[in-house]
Amino acid sequence: MSLRTATPDDLADIMALERASFPTDAWSEAMMAEELASPHGTYLVDVGLHGLVGYGGVRAVRGAADADIQTIAIAAAARGRGRGRALLTALLAAARERGARDMFLEVRADNPVAEALYASVGFTEIGRRPRYYQPDDVDAVVMRLDLAAWAAASAPASTAFPAPTSEDPTNLGASGEDPSSFATFSELRGPGDAADAAIAAPAVQERAR
Ligand SMILES: CC(C)(COP(=O)(O)OP(=O)(O)OC[C@H]1O[C@@H](n2cnc3c(N)ncnc32)[C@H](O)[C@@H]1OP(=O)(O)O)[C@@H](O)C(=O)NCCC(=O)NCCS
């Protein structure tokens, strides 16, 4: 297994995996190209002996406290061997390196494998978006992870992408500003009011997973 940053040249291989992994709601090639080109995130690919076997992306705008796992997929033949976990771990480390403190994601309510993967690294459910995934009419489970707590609990993994230093302008917590002054999505939502409270579907066309 070899993880590296995705490039525009990976688009065709990523799209082949995308269409195979998400048969009913694959992103368009144009949307994926935009994601790969965005300066506001990191996409990684997992390269096996015979080509690409996985990809995943995180949106983490520098200076923002919140970040999102956009998507993650491993080729069917390569699943169940720890690659998804390794890719997710690298994406979390990348988000932390970009200064994020809280990680969010949506996962289909009918995808227990992905939900188990996310729960196993510490994501917890904070809400649901009813009928978020169309045309399948499936709810989204919204999950959150405290990145600092995750890094503390998995120190060796987090060293792959070092945490921001005090010289790093994206390290808001160390720059003298009170971190508590930054309202995060989770703070706005409040703890514990999760599954019963529906979160409105976003106006944007893109469905993060
Ligand atoms: C979700 C996905 C990325 C997991 O990748 P993977 O390489 O198979 O996962 P790993 O082998 O690293 O397993 C990590 C964890 O996932 C969960 N998991 C993996 N396979 C599972 C299975 N068949 N049943 C239940 N849980 C499973 C377990 O929690 C596992 O941890 P464990 O091995 O300690 O029990 C992969 O199944 C996939 O690409 N699915 C299709 C695309 C998709 O649904 N993406 C997620 C969108 S939100």
Coordinates of C-alpha atoms and ligand atoms in Angstrom, one line a residue:
M1 CA 0.0 0.0 0.0
S2 CA 1.3 3.4 -0.9
L3 CA -0.6 6.7 -0.2
R4 CA 0.2 9.8 -2.0
T5 CA -1.5 13.1 -2.9
A6 CA -3.8 12.9 -5.8
T7 CA -3.1 14.8 -9.0
P8 CA -5.3 15.7 -12.0
D9 CA -3.8 12.8 -13.8
D10 CA -5.5 10.4 -11.4
L11 CA -9.0 11.6 -12.5
A12 CA -9.8 8.8 -14.8
D13 CA -8.8 6.1 -12.4
I14 CA -10.6 7.8 -9.5
M15 CA -13.7 8.1 -11.6
A16 CA -13.6 4.3 -12.5
L17 CA -13.4 3.6 -8.7
E18 CA -16.1 6.2 -8.0
R19 CA -18.6 4.7 -10.4
A20 CA -17.9 1.2 -9.2
S21 CA -18.2 2.2 -5.5
F22 CA -21.2 4.5 -5.7
P23 CA -23.3 3.0 -8.6
T24 CA -26.4 5.1 -7.9
D25 CA -25.0 8.4 -6.9
A26 CA -21.4 8.8 -8.3
W27 CA -20.1 12.3 -8.6
S28 CA -19.7 13.6 -12.1
E29 CA -16.2 13.8 -13.6
A30 CA -16.5 17.6 -13.6
M31 CA -17.3 17.7 -9.8
M32 CA -14.4 15.3 -9.1
A33 CA -12.0 17.4 -11.2
E34 CA -13.1 20.5 -9.2
E35 CA -12.4 18.6 -6.0
L36 CA -9.0 17.5 -7.0
A37 CA -8.1 21.1 -8.1
S38 CA -9.4 22.8 -5.0
P39 CA -6.9 24.5 -2.8
H40 CA -9.2 24.1 0.1
G41 CA -8.6 20.4 0.7
T42 CA -6.5 17.3 0.2
Y43 CA -7.2 14.3 -1.9
L44 CA -5.1 11.1 -1.4
V45 CA -4.8 8.0 -3.5
D46 CA -3.8 4.5 -2.5
V47 CA -1.7 2.9 -5.2
G48 CA -1.4 -0.8 -5.3
L49 CA 0.8 -3.1 -7.4
H50 CA -1.5 -2.8 -10.4
G51 CA -2.8 0.7 -10.1
L52 CA -5.1 2.8 -8.0
V53 CA -7.0 0.9 -5.4
G54 CA -8.4 3.8 -3.3
Y55 CA -9.0 7.5 -3.0
G56 CA -10.4 9.9 -0.4
G57 CA -10.6 13.6 0.2
V58 CA -11.0 16.1 2.9
R59 CA -12.1 19.7 2.7
A60 CA -10.3 21.7 5.3
V61 CA -10.2 25.5 4.5
R62 CA -7.0 26.9 6.2
G63 CA -8.0 29.0 9.2
A64 CA -11.3 27.2 9.6
A65 CA -12.0 25.1 12.7
D66 CA -14.3 22.7 10.9
A67 CA -13.4 20.2 8.1
D68 CA -15.3 17.5 6.2
I69 CA -14.5 14.1 4.9
Q70 CA -15.7 14.5 1.4
T71 CA -15.5 10.9 0.2
I72 CA -13.5 7.7 0.6
A73 CA -13.5 4.5 -1.4
I74 CA -11.4 1.3 -1.7
A75 CA -11.7 -1.0 -4.7
A76 CA -13.9 -4.0 -3.8
A77 CA -11.1 -6.5 -4.3
A78 CA -8.9 -4.7 -1.8
R79 CA -11.4 -4.1 1.0
G80 CA -11.2 -5.6 4.4
R81 CA -7.4 -5.4 4.8
G82 CA -7.0 -2.1 6.6
R83 CA -6.6 0.2 3.6
G84 CA -9.8 2.2 4.3
R85 CA -8.6 2.8 7.8
A86 CA -5.1 3.8 6.7
L87 CA -6.6 6.2 4.1
L88 CA -9.0 7.7 6.7
T89 CA -6.2 8.1 9.2
A90 CA -4.1 10.0 6.6
L91 CA -7.1 12.2 5.7
L92 CA -7.6 13.1 9.4
A93 CA -3.9 13.9 9.8
A94 CA -4.1 16.1 6.7
A95 CA -7.0 18.0 8.1
R96 CA -5.2 18.5 11.3
E97 CA -2.1 19.7 9.5
R98 CA -4.4 22.3 7.8
G99 CA -5.5 23.6 11.2
A100 CA -8.9 21.9 11.5
R101 CA -10.1 21.1 15.0
D102 CA -13.5 19.4 14.3
M103 CA -14.1 16.8 11.6
F104 CA -17.5 16.2 10.1
L105 CA -19.0 13.8 7.6
E106 CA -22.2 12.4 6.2
V107 CA -22.6 8.7 5.6
R108 CA -25.6 6.8 4.2
A109 CA -27.7 5.3 6.9
D110 CA -27.7 2.1 4.8
N111 CA -23.9 1.8 4.8
P112 CA -23.0 0.0 8.1
V113 CA -19.5 -0.8 6.9
A114 CA -18.5 2.8 6.4
E115 CA -20.3 3.9 9.6
A116 CA -18.4 1.2 11.6
L117 CA -15.1 2.4 10.1
Y118 CA -15.9 6.0 11.2
A119 CA -17.0 5.0 14.6
S120 CA -13.9 2.9 15.1
V121 CA -11.7 6.0 14.9
G122 CA -14.0 8.0 17.2
F123 CA -16.6 9.6 15.1
T124 CA -20.0 9.9 16.8
E125 CA -23.4 10.6 15.4
I126 CA -24.7 14.1 15.9
G127 CA -27.7 14.1 13.7
R128 CA -29.5 12.9 10.6
R129 CA -30.4 14.5 7.3
P130 CA -33.6 12.9 6.1
R131 CA -33.7 11.7 2.5
Y132 CA -30.3 13.3 1.8
Y133 CA -29.2 10.8 -0.8
Q134 CA -31.3 10.9 -3.9
P135 CA -32.5 9.1 -6.0
D136 CA -32.3 6.4 -3.4
D137 CA -34.2 8.3 -0.7
V138 CA -31.8 7.3 2.0
D139 CA -31.0 9.4 5.2
A140 CA -27.6 10.7 5.9
V141 CA -26.0 10.1 9.3
V142 CA -24.0 13.2 10.3
M143 CA -20.9 12.4 12.4
R144 CA -18.3 14.4 14.2
L145 CA -14.8 13.8 15.5
D146 CA -12.7 16.0 17.8
L147 CA -9.4 16.0 16.0
A148 CA -7.3 16.9 19.0
A149 CA -8.7 14.1 21.0
W150 CA -8.2 11.7 18.0
A151 CA -4.6 12.8 17.6
A152 CA -3.9 12.4 21.3
A153 CA -5.4 8.9 21.2
S154 CA -3.4 7.9 18.1
A155 CA -0.1 9.7 18.4
P156 CA 2.0 7.6 16.1
A157 CA -0.5 7.9 13.2
S158 CA -0.9 11.7 13.6
T159 CA 2.9 12.2 13.1
A160 CA 2.4 11.4 9.4
F161 CA 1.2 15.0 9.0
P162 CA 2.6 17.1 11.9
A163 CA 0.2 19.2 13.9
P164 CA 0.3 22.9 13.3
T165 CA 3.1 24.8 15.2
S166 CA 2.9 28.1 16.9
E167 CA 4.6 29.7 13.8
D168 CA 1.8 28.3 11.6
P169 CA -0.7 31.1 11.0
T170 CA -3.4 28.5 10.7
N171 CA -2.9 27.4 14.3
L172 CA -5.5 29.7 15.7
G173 CA -5.4 28.2 19.1
A174 CA -1.7 29.0 19.6
S175 CA -1.9 32.5 18.0
G176 CA -3.2 34.2 21.1
E177 CA -6.8 34.1 20.2
D178 CA -9.2 32.3 22.4
P179 CA -10.2 29.1 20.7
S180 CA -13.5 29.1 22.4
S181 CA -14.4 32.3 20.4
F182 CA -14.7 30.1 17.3
A183 CA -18.1 28.6 17.2
T184 CA -17.9 25.2 15.6
F185 CA -20.7 23.3 14.0
S186 CA -20.8 21.0 17.0
E187 CA -21.1 23.8 19.4
L188 CA -23.9 25.3 17.5
R189 CA -25.6 21.9 17.4
G190 CA -24.9 21.3 21.1
P191 CA -24.0 17.9 22.4
G192 CA -26.4 15.1 22.9
D193 CA -29.3 16.4 20.7
A194 CA -28.3 14.1 17.9
A195 CA -30.5 11.5 16.3
D196 CA -33.8 13.2 17.1
A197 CA -32.9 16.5 15.5
A198 CA -33.0 16.6 11.7
I199 CA -30.4 18.8 10.0
A200 CA -31.6 20.6 6.9
A201 CA -30.1 19.4 3.7
P202 CA -27.6 21.8 2.3
A203 CA -28.6 24.1 -0.6
V204 CA -25.5 23.1 -2.6
Q205 CA -25.7 20.3 -5.2
E206 CA -22.7 18.4 -3.8
R207 CA -23.4 15.5 -1.5
A208 CA -20.4 14.8 0.7
R209 CA -20.3 11.3 2.0
Ligands
LIG1 C1 -15.9 1.9 3.6 C2 -14.6 1.4 3.0 C3 -13.8 2.6 2.5 C4 -13.8 0.6 4.1 O1 -12.6 0.3 3.5 P1 -11.8 -1.1 3.9 O2 -10.5 -1.1 3.3 O3 -12.7 -2.3 3.5 O4 -11.8 -1.0 5.5 P2 -10.8 -1.6 6.5 O5 -10.3 -3.0 6.0 O6 -9.7 -0.6 6.7 O7 -11.7 -1.8 7.8 C5 -11.8 -0.7 8.7 C6 -13.1 -0.9 9.5 O8 -14.2 -0.8 8.7 C7 -15.2 -1.7 9.2 N1 -15.4 -2.8 8.3 C8 -14.7 -3.1 7.2 N2 -15.3 -4.1 6.5 C9 -16.4 -4.4 7.2 C10 -17.4 -5.4 7.0 N3 -17.4 -6.2 6.0 N4 -18.4 -5.4 7.9 C11 -18.5 -4.5 8.9 N5 -17.5 -3.6 9.2 C12 -16.5 -3.6 8.3 C13 -14.7 -2.2 10.5 O9 -15.0 -1.3 11.5 C14 -13.2 -2.2 10.2 O10 -12.4 -2.2 11.4 P3 -11.8 -3.6 11.9 O11 -11.1 -4.2 10.8 O12 -11.0 -3.2 13.1 O13 -13.0 -4.4 12.3 C15 -14.9 0.4 1.8 O14 -15.8 -0.6 2.3 C16 -15.5 1.1 0.6 O15 -14.8 1.6 -0.2 N6 -16.9 1.0 0.5 C17 -17.6 1.5 -0.7 C18 -17.5 3.0 -0.7 C19 -18.1 3.6 0.5 O16 -19.1 3.2 1.0 N7 -17.4 4.7 1.0 C20 -17.8 5.3 2.2 C21 -18.7 6.5 1.9 S1 -19.3 7.3 3.4

